[in-house]
Short mmCIF file of C-alpha atoms and ligand atoms in Angstrom, two decimals:
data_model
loop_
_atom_site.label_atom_id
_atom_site.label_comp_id
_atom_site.label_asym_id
_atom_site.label_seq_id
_atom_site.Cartn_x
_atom_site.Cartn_y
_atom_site.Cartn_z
CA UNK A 80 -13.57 -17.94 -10.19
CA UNK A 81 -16.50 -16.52 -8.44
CA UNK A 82 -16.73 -16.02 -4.64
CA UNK A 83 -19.33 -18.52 -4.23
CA UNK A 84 -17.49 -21.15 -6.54
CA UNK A 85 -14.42 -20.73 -4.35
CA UNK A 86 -16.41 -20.93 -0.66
CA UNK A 87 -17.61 -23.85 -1.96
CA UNK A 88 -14.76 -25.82 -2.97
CA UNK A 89 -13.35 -25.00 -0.10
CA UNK A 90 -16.38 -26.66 1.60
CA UNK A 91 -16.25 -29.44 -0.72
CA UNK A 92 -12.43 -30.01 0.02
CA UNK A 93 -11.75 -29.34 -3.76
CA UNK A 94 -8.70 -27.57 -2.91
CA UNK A 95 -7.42 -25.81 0.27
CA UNK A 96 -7.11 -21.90 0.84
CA UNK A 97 -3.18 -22.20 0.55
CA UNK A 98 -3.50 -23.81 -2.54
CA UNK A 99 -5.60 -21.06 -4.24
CA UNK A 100 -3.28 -18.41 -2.25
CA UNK A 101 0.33 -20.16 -3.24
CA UNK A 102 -1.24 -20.16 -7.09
CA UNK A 103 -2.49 -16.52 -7.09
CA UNK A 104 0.70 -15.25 -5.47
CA UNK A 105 2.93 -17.50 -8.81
CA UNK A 106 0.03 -16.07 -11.42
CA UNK A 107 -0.07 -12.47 -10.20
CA UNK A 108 4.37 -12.35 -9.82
CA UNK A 109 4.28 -13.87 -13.26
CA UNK A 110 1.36 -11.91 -14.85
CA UNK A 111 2.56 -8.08 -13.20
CA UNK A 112 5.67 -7.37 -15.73
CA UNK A 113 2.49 -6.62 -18.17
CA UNK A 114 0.73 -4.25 -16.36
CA UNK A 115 2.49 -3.12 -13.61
CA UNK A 116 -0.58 -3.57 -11.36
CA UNK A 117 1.16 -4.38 -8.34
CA UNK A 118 3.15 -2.76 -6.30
CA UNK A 119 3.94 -5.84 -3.68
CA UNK A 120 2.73 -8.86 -3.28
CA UNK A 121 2.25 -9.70 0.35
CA UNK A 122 3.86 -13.36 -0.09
CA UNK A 123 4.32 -14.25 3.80
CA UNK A 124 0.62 -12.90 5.31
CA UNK A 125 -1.41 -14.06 2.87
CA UNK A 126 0.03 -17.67 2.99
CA UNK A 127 -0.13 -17.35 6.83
CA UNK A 128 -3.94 -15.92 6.18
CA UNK A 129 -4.72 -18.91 3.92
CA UNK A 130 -3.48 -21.27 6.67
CA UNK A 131 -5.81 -19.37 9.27
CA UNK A 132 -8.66 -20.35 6.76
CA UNK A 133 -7.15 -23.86 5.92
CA UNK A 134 -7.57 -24.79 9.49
CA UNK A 135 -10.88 -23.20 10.75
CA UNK A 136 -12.09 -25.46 8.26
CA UNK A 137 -10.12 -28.66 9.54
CA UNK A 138 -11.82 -27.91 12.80
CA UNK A 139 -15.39 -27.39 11.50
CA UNK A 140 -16.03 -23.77 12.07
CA UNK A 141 -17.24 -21.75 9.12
CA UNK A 142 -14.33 -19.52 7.85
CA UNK A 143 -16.37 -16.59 6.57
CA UNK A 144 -18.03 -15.31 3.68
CA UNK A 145 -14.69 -14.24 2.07
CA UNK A 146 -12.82 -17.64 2.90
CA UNK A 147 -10.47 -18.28 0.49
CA UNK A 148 -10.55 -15.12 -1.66
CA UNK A 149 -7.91 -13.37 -2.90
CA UNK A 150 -8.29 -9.80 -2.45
CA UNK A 151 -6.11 -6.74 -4.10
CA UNK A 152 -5.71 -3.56 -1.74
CA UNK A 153 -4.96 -0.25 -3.61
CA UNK A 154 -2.22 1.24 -2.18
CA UNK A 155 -3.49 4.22 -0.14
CA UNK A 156 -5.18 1.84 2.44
CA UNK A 157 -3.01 1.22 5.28
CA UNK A 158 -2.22 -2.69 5.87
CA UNK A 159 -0.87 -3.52 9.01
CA UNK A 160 2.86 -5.08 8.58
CA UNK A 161 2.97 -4.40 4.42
CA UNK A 162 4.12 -1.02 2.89
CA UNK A 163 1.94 1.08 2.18
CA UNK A 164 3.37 4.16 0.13
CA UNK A 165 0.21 5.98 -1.65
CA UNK A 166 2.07 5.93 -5.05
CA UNK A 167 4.28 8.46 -3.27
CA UNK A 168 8.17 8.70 -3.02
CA UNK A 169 7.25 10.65 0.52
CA UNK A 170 6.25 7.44 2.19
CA UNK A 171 9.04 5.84 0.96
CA UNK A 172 9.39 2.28 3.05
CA UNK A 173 6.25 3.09 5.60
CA UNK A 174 4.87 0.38 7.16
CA UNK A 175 2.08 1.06 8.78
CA UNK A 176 1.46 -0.06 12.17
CA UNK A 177 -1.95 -0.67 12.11
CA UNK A 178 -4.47 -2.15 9.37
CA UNK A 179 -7.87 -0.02 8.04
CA UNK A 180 -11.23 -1.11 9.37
CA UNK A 181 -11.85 -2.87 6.07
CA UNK A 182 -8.76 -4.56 5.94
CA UNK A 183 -9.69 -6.42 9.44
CA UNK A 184 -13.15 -6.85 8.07
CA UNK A 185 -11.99 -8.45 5.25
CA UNK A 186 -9.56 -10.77 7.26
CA UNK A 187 -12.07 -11.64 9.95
CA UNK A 188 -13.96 -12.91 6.78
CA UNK A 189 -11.48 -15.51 6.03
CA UNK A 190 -10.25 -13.14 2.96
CA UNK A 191 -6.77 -13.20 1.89
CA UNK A 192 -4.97 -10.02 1.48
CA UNK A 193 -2.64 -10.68 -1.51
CA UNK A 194 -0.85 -7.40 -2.23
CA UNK A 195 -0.76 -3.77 -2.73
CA UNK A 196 -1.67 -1.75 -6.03
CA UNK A 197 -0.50 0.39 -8.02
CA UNK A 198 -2.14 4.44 -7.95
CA UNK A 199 -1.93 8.00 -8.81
CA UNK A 200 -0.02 9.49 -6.08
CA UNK A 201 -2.37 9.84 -3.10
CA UNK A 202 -5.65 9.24 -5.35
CA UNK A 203 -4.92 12.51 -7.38
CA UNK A 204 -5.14 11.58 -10.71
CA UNK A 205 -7.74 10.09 -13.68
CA UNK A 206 -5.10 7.71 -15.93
CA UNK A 207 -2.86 6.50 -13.30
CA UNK A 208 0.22 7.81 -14.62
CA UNK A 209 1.06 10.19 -11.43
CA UNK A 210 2.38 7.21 -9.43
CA UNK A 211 6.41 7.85 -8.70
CA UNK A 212 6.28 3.74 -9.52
CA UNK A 213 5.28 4.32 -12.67
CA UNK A 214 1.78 4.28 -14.84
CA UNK A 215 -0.11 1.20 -14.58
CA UNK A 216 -1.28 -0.30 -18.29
CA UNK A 217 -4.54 -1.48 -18.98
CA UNK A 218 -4.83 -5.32 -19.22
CA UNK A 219 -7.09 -5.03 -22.00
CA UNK A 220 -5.15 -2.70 -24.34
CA UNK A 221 -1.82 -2.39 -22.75
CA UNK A 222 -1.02 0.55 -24.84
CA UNK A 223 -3.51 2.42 -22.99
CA UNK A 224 -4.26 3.90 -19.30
CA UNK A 225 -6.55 1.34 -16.61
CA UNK A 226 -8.01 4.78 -15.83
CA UNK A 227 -7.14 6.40 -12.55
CA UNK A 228 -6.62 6.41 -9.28
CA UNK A 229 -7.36 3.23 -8.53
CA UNK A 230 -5.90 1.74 -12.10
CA UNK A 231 -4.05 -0.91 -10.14
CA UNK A 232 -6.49 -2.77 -8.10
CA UNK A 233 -8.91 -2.30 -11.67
CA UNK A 234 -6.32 -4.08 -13.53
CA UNK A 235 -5.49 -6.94 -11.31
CA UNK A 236 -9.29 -8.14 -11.11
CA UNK A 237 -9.41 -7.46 -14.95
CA UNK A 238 -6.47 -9.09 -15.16
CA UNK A 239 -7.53 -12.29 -13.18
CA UNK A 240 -4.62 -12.19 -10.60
CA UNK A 241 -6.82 -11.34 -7.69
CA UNK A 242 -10.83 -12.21 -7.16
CA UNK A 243 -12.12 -8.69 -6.00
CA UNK A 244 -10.46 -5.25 -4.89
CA UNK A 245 -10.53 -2.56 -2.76
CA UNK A 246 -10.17 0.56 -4.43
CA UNK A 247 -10.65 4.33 -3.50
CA UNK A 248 -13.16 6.54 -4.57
CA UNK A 249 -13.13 10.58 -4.10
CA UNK A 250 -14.47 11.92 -7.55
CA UNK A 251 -14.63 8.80 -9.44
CA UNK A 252 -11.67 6.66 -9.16
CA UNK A 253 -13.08 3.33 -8.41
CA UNK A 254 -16.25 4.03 -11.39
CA UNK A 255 -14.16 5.43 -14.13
CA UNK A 256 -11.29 2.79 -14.05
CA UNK A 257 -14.01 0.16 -13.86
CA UNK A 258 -15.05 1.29 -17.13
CA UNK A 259 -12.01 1.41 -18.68
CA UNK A 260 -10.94 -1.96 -17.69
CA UNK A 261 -14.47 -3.61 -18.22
CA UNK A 262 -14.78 -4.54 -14.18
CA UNK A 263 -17.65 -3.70 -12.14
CA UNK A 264 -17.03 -1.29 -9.72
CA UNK A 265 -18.67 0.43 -6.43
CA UNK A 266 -18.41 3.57 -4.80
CA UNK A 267 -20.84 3.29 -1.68
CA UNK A 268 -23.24 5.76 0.05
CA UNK A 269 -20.55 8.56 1.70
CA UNK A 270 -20.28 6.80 5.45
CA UNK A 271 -21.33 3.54 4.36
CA UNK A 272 -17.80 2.04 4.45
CA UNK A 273 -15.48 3.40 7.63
CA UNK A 274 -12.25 5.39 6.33
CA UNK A 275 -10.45 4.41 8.97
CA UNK A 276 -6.93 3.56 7.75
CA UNK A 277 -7.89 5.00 4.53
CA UNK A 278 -5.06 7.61 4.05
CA UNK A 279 -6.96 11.33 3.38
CA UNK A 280 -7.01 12.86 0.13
CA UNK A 281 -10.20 15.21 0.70
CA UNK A 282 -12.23 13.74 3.86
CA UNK A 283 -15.54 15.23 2.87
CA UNK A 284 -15.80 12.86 -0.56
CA UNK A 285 -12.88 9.63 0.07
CA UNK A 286 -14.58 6.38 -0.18
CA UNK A 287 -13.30 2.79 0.63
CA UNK A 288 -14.57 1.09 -2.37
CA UNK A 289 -14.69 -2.45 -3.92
CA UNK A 290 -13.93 -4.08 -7.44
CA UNK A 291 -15.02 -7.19 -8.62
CA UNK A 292 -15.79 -8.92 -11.99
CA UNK A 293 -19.04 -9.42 -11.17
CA UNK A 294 -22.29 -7.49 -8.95
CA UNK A 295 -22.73 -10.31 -6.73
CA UNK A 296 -18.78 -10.59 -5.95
CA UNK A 297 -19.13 -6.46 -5.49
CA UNK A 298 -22.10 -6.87 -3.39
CA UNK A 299 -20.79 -9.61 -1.26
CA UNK A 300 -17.23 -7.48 -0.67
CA UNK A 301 -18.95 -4.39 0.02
CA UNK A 302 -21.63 -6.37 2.84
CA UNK A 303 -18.27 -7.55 4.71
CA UNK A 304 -16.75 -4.15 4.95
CA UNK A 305 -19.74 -1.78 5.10
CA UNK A 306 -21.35 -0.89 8.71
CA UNK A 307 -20.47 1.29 11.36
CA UNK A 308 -17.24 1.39 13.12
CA UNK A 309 -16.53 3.71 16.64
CA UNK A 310 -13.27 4.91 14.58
CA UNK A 311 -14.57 6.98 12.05
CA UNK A 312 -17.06 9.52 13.35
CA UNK A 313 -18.35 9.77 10.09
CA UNK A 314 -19.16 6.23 9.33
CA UNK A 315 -22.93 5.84 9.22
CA UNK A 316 -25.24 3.33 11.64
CA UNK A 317 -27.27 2.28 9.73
CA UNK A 318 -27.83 -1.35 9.58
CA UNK A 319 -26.13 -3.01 6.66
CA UNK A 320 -28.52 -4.88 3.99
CA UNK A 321 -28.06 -8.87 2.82
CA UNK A 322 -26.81 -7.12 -0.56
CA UNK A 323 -26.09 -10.94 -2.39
CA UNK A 324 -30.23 -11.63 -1.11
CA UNK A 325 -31.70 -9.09 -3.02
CA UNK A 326 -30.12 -9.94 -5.99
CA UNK A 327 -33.72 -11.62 -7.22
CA UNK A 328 -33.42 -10.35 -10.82
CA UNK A 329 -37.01 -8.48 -10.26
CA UNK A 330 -36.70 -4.50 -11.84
CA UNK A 331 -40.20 -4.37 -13.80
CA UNK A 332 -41.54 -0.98 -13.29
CA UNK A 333 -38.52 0.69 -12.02
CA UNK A 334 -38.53 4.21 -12.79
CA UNK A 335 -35.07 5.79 -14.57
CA UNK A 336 -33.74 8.81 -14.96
CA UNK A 337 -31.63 9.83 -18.10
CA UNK A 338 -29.93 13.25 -17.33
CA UNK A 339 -30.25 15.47 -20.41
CA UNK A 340 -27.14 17.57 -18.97
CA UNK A 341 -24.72 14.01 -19.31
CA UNK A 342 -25.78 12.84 -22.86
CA UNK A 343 -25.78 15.94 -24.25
CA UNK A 344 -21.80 15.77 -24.48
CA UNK A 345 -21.76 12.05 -25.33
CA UNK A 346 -21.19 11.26 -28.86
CA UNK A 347 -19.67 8.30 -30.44
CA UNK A 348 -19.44 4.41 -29.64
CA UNK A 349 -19.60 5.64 -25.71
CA UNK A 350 -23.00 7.64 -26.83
CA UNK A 351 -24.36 4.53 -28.20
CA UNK A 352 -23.42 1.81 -25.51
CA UNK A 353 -25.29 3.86 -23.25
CA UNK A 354 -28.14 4.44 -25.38
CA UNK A 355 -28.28 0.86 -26.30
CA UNK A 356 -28.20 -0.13 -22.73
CA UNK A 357 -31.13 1.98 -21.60
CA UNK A 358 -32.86 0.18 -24.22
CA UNK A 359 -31.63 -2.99 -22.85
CA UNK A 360 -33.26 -1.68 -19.55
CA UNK A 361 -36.32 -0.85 -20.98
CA UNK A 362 -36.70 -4.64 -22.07
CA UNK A 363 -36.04 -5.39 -18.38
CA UNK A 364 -39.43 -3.81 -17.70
CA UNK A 365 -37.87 -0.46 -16.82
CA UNK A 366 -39.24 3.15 -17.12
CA UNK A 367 -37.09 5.71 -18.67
CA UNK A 368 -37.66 9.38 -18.76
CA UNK A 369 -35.57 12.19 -19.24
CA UNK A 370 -34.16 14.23 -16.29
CA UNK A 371 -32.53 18.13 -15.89
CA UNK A 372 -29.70 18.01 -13.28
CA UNK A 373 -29.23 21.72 -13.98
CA UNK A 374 -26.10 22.06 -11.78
CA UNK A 375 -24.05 19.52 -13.37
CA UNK A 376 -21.98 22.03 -15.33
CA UNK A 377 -20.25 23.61 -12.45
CA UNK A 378 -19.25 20.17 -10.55
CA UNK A 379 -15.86 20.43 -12.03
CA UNK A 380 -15.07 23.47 -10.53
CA UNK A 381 -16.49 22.73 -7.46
CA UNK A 382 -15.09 19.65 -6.70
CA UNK A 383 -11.47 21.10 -7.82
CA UNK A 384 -11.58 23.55 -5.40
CA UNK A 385 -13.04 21.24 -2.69
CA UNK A 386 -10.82 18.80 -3.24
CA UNK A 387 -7.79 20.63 -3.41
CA UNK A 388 -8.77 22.70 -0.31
CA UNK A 389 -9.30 19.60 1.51
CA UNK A 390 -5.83 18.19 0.25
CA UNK A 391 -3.50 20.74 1.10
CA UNK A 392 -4.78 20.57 4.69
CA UNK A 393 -4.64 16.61 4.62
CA UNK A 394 -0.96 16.34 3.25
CA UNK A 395 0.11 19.06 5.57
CA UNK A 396 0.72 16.28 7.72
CA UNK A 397 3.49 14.63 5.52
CA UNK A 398 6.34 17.02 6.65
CA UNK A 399 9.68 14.74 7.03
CA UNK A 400 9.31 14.17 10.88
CA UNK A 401 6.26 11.81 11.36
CA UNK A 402 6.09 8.95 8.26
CA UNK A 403 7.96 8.00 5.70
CA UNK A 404 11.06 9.72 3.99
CA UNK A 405 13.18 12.70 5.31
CA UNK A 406 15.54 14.68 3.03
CA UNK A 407 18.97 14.81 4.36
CA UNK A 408 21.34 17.62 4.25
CA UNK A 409 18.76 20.47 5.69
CA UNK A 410 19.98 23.23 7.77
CA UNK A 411 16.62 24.07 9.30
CA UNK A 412 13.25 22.91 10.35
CA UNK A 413 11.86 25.05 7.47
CA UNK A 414 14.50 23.63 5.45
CA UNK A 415 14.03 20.12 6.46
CA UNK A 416 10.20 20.56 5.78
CA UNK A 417 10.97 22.34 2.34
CA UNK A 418 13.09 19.78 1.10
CA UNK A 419 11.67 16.65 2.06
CA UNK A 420 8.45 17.79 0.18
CA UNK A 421 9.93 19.16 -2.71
CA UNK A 422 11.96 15.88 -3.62
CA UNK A 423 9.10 13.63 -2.04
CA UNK A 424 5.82 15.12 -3.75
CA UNK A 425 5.13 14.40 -7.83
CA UNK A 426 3.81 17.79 -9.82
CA UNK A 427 0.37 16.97 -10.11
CA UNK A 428 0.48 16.37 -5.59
CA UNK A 429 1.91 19.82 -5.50
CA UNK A 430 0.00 21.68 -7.85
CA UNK A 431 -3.07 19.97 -6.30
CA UNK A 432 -1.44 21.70 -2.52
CA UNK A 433 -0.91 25.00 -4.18
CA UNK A 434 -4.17 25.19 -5.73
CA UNK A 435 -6.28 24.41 -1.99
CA UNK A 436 -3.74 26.33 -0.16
CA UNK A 437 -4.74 29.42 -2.77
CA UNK A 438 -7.92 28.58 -2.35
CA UNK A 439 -8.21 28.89 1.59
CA UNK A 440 -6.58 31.36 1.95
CA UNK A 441 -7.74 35.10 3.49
CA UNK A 442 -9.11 36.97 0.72
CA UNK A 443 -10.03 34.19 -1.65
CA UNK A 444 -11.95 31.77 0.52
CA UNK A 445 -15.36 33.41 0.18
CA UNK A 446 -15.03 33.89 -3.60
CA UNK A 447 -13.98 29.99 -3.73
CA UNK A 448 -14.12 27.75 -1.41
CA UNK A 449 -17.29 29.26 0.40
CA UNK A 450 -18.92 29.66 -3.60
CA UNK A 451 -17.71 25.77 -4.23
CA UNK A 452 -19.86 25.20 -1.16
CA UNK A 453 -22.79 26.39 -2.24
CA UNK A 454 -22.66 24.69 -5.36
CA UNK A 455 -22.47 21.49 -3.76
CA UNK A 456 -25.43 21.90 -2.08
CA UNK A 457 -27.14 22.92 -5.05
CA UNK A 458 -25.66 19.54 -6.82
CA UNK A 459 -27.26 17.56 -3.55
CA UNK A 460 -30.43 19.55 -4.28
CA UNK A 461 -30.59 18.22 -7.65
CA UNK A 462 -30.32 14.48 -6.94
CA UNK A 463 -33.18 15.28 -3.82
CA UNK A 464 -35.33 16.00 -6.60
CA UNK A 465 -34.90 14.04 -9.26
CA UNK A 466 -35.11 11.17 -6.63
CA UNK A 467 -38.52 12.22 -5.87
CA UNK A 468 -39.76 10.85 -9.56
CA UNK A 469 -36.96 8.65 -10.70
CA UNK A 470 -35.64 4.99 -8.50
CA UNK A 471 -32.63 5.52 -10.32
CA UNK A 472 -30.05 7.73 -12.73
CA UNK A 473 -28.28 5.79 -15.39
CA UNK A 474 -25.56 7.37 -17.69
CA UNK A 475 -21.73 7.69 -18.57
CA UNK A 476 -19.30 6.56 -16.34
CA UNK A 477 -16.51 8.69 -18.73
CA UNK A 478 -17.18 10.70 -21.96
CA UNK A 479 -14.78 8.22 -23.64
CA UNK A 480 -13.34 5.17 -23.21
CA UNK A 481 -9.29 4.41 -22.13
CA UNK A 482 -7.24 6.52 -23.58
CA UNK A 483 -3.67 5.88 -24.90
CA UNK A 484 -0.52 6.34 -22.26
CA UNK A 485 0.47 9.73 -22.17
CA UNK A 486 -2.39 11.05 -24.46
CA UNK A 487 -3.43 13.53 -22.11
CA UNK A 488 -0.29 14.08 -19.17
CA UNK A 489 0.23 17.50 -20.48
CA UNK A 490 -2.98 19.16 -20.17
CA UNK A 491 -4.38 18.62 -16.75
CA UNK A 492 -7.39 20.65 -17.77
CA UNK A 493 -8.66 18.01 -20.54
CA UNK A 494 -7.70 15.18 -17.91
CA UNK A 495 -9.61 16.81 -15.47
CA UNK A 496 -12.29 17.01 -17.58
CA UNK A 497 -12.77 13.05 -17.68
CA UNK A 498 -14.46 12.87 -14.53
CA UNK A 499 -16.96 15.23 -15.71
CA UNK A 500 -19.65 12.07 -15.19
CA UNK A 501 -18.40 10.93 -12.00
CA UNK A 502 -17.90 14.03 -9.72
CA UNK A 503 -21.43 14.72 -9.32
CA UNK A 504 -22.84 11.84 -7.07
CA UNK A 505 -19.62 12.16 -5.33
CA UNK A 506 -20.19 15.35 -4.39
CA UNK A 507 -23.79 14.54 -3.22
CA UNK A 508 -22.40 11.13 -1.55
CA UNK A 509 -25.05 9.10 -3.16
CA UNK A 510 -24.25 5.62 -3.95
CA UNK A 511 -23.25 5.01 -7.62
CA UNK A 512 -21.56 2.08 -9.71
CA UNK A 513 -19.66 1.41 -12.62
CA UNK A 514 -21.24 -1.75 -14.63
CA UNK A 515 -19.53 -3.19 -18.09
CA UNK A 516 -22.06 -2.85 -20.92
CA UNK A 517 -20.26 -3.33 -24.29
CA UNK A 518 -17.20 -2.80 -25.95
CA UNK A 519 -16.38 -0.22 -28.86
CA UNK A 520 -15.14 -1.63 -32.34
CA UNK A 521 -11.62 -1.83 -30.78
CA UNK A 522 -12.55 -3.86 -28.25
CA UNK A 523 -12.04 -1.47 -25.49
CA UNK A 524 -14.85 -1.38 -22.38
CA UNK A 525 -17.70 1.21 -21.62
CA UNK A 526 -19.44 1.06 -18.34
CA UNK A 527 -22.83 1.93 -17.37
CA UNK A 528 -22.90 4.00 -14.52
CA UNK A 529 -26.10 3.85 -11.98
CA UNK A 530 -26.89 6.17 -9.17
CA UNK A 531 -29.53 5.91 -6.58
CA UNK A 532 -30.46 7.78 -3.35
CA UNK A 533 -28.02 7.59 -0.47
CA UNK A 534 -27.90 4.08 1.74
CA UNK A 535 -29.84 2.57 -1.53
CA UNK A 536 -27.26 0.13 -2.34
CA UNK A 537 -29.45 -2.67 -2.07
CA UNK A 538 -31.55 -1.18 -5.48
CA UNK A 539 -28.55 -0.04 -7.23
CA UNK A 540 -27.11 -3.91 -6.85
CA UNK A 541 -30.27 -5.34 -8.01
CA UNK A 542 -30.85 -3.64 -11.32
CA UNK A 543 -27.24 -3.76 -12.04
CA UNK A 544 -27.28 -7.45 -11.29
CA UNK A 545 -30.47 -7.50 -13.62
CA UNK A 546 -28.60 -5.44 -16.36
CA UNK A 547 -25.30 -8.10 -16.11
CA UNK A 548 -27.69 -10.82 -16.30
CA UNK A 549 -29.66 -9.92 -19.12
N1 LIG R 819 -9.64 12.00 -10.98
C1 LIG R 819 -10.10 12.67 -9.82
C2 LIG R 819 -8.98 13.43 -9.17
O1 LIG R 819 -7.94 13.43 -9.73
C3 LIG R 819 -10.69 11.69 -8.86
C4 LIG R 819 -9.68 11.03 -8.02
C5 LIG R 819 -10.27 10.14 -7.02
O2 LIG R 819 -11.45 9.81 -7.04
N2 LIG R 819 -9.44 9.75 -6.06
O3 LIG R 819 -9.11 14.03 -8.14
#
């Protein structure tokens, strides 16, 4: 079901919020031995969330734009009450004691937090096979990977067993499992959503970011949580757009970019989804013309040494005394501190902590982290100008579609490579999306992916909408 379809028969008094909630908590328990998509399903809240919405309507009030639906919550956002563990055997039972900014949003909206999903371990990851709860499959080919980090909350909206998602989104981990799973899904302008409660992987590029089967449902989940919030400093004020209004279909004369520097990798079924959905978007009355992001071979690099700078300072904090797990039988602060991490962190976590910590440190900073810097800003530079002549970027989300479980574990270097597409708007913090636009002979999803200039959600949303419609 749709949002709308579900606000309404809850207006219409076609069924009741604990209905829907007591049904998706029996389809999703039944449907997860497939996939593995959840990690726990939040029985008691949701049903006591349902009966919040069940009687606001009783007394006549409106319950929100959310009422009613059922919403997955990738792991690495804290939920007040629920564990929350990050994919991580270092957070062991944590339960946090407050919820993110989103999460209340969402809740204030009459939504219904179901559950927690699966993830790579703290967001690192591009296949979600770095969780310590093992890999998540993809609903669609279950011999195959949703795509990473956010793989769980991709697979439980392609997999029907929640409505939307909330996902998170540092170098393409809401975009690039959306395409692998054949969901829609949203990484906002950088500030648009608060991170509050949003546990840190690398500050400068984490994004709270939604899932959905459709643009509207995105649009609509994305309007509830967006907006300003006094605890995150970096949360942006601007005022937050009627996404769902805009949606009027109307793209004729749009202007697109098609970066020469994305397709000129692309080859095979991927290559021509794309190229057959430009042409779609042509139809639509759209302009395409070709466009040099020159920078976009070093965003790799860059954003691996960002990243991984950012990370070893961020997971500094998970040392054995303030959340989660503490190993036992240490003689020694330093031993305590050595031990919890080494049996509490996954490979990939502490190869990511070695690699920043390198990185930073005196002697190597200005010949990487400072250089990664720059290169950003060139990257930012880029989309400035090619904004100047284009409304919008379409291309890739991934140079392939989802690959088969444990096709590429052993060579970080080729998985790292599959956010070659992906990392470049999130370095620049623009806005960008993953939309479904075909499926290769076996069946398995491509997604479109559209950029536009930062806070320009609103456009983004409409031509997608346009393209989904067509
Ligand atoms: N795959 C990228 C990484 O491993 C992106 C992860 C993300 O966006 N959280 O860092």
């Amino acid at each position: 079901m749709s949002i709308s379809r579900i606000t309404t028969g809850l207006k219409n008094k076609s069924f009741s919020a604990t209905e829907i909630t007591r049904q998706a908590l029996d389809f999703a328990g039944r449907e997860n031995p497939k996939t593995n998509a959840w990690l726990l399903l939040a029985h008691e809240s949701a049903l006591a969330s349902a009966a919040r919405v069940d009687e606001q309507i009783a007394a006549g009030h409106d319950p929100g734009p959310l009422a009613g639906v059922t919403v997955a919550v990738k792991d690495v956002i804290l939920t007040k009450g629920i564990r929350t563990t990050c994919g991580s055997k270092i957070l062991g039972e944590f339960i946090p004691p407050y919820s993110a900014t989103a999460i209340d949003r969402i809740e204030a909206a009459g939504g219904i937090i179901l559950g927690k999903t699966n993830c790579d371990e703290f967001a690192m990851g591009s296949s979600n096979e770095n969780s310590a709860f093992g890999p998540v499959r993809n609903p669609v080919a279950l011999d195959r990977v949703p795509g990473g980090s956010s793989g769980g909350s991709a697979a439980a909206v392609a997999q029907n067993t929640a409505i939307v998602s909330l996902g998170s989104d540092t170098g393409g981990s809401v975009r690039q499992p959306a395409s692998f799973c054949g969901v829609v899904g949203v990484t906002p302008t950088y500030g648009r959503v608060s991170r509050y409660g949003l546990v840190a992987y690398a500050s400068s590029l984490d994004h709270i970011a939604p899932f959905a089967r459709s643009v509207r449902d995105a649009a609509t989940l994305l309007e509830v949580i967006a907006g300003r919030d006094p605890l995150d400093s970096t949360s942006a004020g601007a005022a937050v757009p009627n996404y769902a209004a805009h949606l009027d279909g109307n793209v004729r004369g749009l202007k697109l970019g098609v970066p020469v520097e994305y397709m000129k990798h692309a080859t095979g079924e991927t290559a021509d989804l794309i190229h057959k959905a430009i042409r779609d978007l042509e139809d639509l009355g759209c302009e395409i013309r070709e466009i040099s992001l020159p920078a976009t071979d070093y965003a790799v690099a860059a954003y691996y040494i960002i990243a991984t700078a950012e990370a070893s300072s961020n997971l500094a904090r998970f040392d054995g005394a303030r959340y989660g797990t503490r190993a036992t039988e240490s003689g020694t602060l330093g031993e305590m501190y050595r031990n919890t991490r080494g049996q509490g962190f996954g490979a990939e976590v502490k190869r990511r902590i070695m690699l920043g910590t390198y990185v930073l440190s005196h002697g190597y900073y200005d010949a990487y982290y400072v250089k990664a810097q720059k290169v950003r800003t060139l990257i930012t530079r880029d989309f400035t100008r090619a904004f100047e002549s284009v409304d919008a970027i379409v291309a890739p989300v991934s140079p392939f579609p989802a690959f088969k479980l444990g096709e590429k574990v052993n060579d970080p270097m080729e998985m790292y490579l599959s956010d070659i597409y992906t990392i470049t708007g999130s370095l620049a913090g623009i806005p960008c999306m993953s939309v479904p636009c075909g499926n290769t002979s076996e069946g398995l999803p491509v997604g479109l992916q559209i950029l536009c200039n930062h806070f320009q959600e609103s456009k983004m949303f409409r031509l997608a909408d346009a393209y989904e419609q067509r």
